[in-house]
Coordinates of C-alpha atoms in Angstrom, one line a residue:
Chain A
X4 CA 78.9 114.0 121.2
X5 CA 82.0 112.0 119.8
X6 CA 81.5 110.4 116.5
X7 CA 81.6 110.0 112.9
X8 CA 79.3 111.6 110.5
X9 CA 79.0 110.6 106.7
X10 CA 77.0 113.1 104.6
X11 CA 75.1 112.9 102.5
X12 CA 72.5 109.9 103.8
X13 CA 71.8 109.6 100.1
X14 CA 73.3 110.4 97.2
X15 CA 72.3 110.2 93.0
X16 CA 74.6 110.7 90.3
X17 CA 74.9 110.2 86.7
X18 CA 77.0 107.8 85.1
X19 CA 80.0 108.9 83.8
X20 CA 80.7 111.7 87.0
X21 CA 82.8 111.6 89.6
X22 CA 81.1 112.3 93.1
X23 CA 82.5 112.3 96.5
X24 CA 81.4 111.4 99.6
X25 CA 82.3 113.0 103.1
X26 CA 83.9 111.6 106.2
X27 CA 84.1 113.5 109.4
X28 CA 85.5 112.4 112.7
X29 CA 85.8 114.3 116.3
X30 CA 87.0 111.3 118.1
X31 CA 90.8 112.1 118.1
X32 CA 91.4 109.3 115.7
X33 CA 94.8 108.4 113.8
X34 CA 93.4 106.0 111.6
X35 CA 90.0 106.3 108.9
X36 CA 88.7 103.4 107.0
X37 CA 86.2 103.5 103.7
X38 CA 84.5 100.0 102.9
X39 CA 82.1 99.3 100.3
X40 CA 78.6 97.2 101.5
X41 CA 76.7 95.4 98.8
X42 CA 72.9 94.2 99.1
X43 CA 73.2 91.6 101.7
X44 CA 76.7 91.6 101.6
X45 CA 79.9 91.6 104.2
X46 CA 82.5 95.1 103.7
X47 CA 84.9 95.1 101.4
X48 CA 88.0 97.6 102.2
X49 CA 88.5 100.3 99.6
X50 CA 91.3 102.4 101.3
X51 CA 92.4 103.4 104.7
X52 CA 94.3 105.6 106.8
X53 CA 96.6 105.2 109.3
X54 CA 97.9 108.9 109.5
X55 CA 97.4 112.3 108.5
X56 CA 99.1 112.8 105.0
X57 CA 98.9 109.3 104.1
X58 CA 96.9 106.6 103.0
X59 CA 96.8 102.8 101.3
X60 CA 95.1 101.1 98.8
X61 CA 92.7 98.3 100.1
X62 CA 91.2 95.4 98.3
X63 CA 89.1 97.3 96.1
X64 CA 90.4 100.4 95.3
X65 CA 90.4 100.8 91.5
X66 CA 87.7 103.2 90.5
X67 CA 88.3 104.8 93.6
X68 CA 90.4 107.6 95.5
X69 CA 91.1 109.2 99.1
X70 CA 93.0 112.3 100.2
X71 CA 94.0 112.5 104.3
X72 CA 94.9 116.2 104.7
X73 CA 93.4 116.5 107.9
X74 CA 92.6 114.5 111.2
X75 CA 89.1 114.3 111.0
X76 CA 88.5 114.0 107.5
X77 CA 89.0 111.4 105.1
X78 CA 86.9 112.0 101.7
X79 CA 86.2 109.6 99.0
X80 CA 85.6 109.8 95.5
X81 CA 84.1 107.2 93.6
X82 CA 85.5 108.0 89.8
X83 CA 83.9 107.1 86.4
X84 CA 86.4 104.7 86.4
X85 CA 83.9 102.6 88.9
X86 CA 82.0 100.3 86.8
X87 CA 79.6 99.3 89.3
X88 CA 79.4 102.0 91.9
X89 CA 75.9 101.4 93.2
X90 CA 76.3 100.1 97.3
X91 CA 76.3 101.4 100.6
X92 CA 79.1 103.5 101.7
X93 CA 80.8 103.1 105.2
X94 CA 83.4 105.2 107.1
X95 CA 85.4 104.0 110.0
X96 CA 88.0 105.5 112.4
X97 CA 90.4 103.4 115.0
X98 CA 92.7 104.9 117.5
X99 CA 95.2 103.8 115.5
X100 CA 98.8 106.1 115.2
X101 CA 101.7 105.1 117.2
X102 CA 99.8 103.3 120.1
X103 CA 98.0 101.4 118.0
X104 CA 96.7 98.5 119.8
X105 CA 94.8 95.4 118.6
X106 CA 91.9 96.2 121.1
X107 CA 90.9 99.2 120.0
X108 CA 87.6 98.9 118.0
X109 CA 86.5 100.4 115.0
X110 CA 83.7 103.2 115.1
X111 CA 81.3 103.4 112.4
X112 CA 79.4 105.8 110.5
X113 CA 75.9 106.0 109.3
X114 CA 76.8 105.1 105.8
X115 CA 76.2 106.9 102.8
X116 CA 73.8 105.1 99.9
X117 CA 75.1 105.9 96.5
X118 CA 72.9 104.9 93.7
X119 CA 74.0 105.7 89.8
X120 CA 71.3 106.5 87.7
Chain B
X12 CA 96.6 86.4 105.5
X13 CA 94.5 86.5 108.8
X14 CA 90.7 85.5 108.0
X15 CA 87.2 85.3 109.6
X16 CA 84.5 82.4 109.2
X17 CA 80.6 82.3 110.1
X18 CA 78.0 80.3 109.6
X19 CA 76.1 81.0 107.0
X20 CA 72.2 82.7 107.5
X21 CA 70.0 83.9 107.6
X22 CA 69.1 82.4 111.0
X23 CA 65.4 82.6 112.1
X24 CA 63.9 82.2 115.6
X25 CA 61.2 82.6 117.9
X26 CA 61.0 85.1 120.3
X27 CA 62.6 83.7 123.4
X28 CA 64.7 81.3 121.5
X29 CA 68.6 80.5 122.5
X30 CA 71.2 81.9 119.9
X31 CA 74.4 81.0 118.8
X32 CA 75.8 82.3 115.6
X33 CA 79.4 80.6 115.3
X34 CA 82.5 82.6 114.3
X35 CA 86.3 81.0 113.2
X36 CA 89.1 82.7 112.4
X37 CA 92.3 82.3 111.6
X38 CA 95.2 84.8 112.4
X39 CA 99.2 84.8 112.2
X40 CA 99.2 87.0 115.3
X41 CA 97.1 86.9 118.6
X42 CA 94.1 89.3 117.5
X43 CA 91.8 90.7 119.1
X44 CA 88.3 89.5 118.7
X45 CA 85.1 91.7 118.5
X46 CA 81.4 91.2 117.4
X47 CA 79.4 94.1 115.6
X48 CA 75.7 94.5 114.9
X49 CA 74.1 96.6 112.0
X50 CA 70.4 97.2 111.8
X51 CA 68.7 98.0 108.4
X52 CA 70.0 101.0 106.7
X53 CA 72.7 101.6 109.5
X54 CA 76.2 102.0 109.8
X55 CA 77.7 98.8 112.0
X56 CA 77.8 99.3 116.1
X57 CA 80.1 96.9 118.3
X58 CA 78.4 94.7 120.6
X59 CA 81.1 93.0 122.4
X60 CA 84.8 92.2 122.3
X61 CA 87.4 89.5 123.9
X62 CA 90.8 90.6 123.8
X63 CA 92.9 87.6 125.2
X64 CA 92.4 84.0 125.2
X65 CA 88.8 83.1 127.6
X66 CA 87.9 86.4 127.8
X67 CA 84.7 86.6 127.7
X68 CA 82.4 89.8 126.1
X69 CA 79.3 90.5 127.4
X70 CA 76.5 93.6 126.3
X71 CA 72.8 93.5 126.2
X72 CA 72.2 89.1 126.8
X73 CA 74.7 88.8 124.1
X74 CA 78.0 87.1 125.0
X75 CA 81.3 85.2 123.2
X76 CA 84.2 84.0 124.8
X77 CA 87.7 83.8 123.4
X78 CA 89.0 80.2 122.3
X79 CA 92.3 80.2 121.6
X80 CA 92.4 76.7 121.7
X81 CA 89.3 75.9 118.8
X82 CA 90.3 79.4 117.1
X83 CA 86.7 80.2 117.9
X84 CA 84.2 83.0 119.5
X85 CA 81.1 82.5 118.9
X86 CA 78.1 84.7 120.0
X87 CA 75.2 83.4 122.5
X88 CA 72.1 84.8 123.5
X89 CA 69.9 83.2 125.7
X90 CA 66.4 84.6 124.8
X91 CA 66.3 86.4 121.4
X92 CA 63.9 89.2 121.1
X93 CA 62.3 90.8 117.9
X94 CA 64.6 93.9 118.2
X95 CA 67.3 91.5 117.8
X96 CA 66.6 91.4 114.3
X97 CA 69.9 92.7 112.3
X98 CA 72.8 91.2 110.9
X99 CA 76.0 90.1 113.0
X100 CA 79.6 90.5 111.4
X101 CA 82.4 88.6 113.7
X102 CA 86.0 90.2 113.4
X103 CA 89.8 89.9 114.4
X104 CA 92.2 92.8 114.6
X105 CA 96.1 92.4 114.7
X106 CA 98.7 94.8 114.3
X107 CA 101.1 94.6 111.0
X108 CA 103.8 96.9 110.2
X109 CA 101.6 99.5 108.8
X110 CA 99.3 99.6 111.7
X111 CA 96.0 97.8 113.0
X112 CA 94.4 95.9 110.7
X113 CA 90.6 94.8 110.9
X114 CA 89.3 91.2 109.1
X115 CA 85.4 91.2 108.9
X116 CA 83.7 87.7 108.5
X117 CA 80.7 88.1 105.9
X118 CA 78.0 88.9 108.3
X119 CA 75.0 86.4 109.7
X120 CA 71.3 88.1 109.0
X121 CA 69.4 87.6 112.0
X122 CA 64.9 87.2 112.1
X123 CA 63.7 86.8 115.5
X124 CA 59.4 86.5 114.7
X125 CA 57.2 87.0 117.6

């Protein structure tokens, strides 16, 4: 089956490490998207993708960082730098790459709760 | 910079009630215009999309139809059940010069009681 899987589910750390979170796609996708999902909140874009090899900053990026080295991967790592890094963690992919079209959805993930203890 | 509006929730109904949940937006371009559905603890799934203007989505009872003219696609139901119960995010998609870009509104939490 074509998708996206996020791992882990769950996911503890202790203040003051950096952990990162996985993003896998077999869908053939150019473009990968991370946004960040508070309690009973809208998404808020941290970085995306619309290539292999490179990436942008989105509204929320600080405390944050990405690496695109392959396809179907897009990792994040959520830095010490995050004050506040406590939320739900969602991964997206779009057709995206040069025939890009507006119509083409975005697929989502399972998301990935991160809690800081 | 392109944007998305809803109304505000959460919205509660009966079981067998009429929805509407309505959705704005504004955009430079002409987007695309989708709804998405996320159940608790879930990542978001699309429901329905309208790519040109009165195009009209349609998926499981749900549907929207594109309204060029009011800016506008808002999403109908015509007898809500309990499963219904999740939270709606309406959203436009363009194309800028770094690619397709996606605008979520802020999502509508839905309770449908039986």
């Amino acid at each position: 089956d074509g998708g996206i899987t996020q791992s882990p589910k769950y996911l503890f750390r202790k203040e003051g490490q950096n952990v990162t979170l996985s993003c896998e796609q077999n869908l053939n996708h150019d473009a990968m998207y991370w946004y960040r999902q508070d309690p009973g909140q809208g998404l808020r874009l941290i970085y995306y993708s619309q290539i292999v090899n490179d990436f942008q900053k989105g509204d929320i990026a600080e405390g944050y960082s990405v690496s695109r080295e392959k396809k179907e991967s897009f990792p994040l790592t959520v830095t010490s730098a995050q004050k506040n890094p406590t939320a739900f963690y969602l991964c997206a992919s779009s057709m995206g790459g040069p025939i890009a079209a507006s119509y083409n959805e975005q697929f989502f993930g399972p998301g990935t709760r991160l809690t800081v203890l | 910079g392109d944007s998305v509006t809803q109304m505000e929730g959460p919205v509660t109904l009966s079981e067998e009630a009429f929805l509407t949940i309505n959705c704005t937006y504004t955009a430079t371009g002409y987007p695309s215009l989708f709804w998405y559905v996320q159940y608790p603890g879930e990542g978001l799934q699309l429901l329905l999309k309208a790519t040109k203007a009165d195009d009209k989505g349609s998926n499981k009872g749900f549907e929207a139809t594109y309204r060029k003219e009011t800016t506008s696609f808002h999403l109908e139901k015509g007898s809500v059940q309990v499963s219904d119960s999740a939270v709606y995010f309406c959203a436009l998609s363009d194309l800028d010069n770094y690619g397709q870009n996606f605008v979520f509104g802020p999502g509508t939490r839905l309770s449908v009681l039986p």
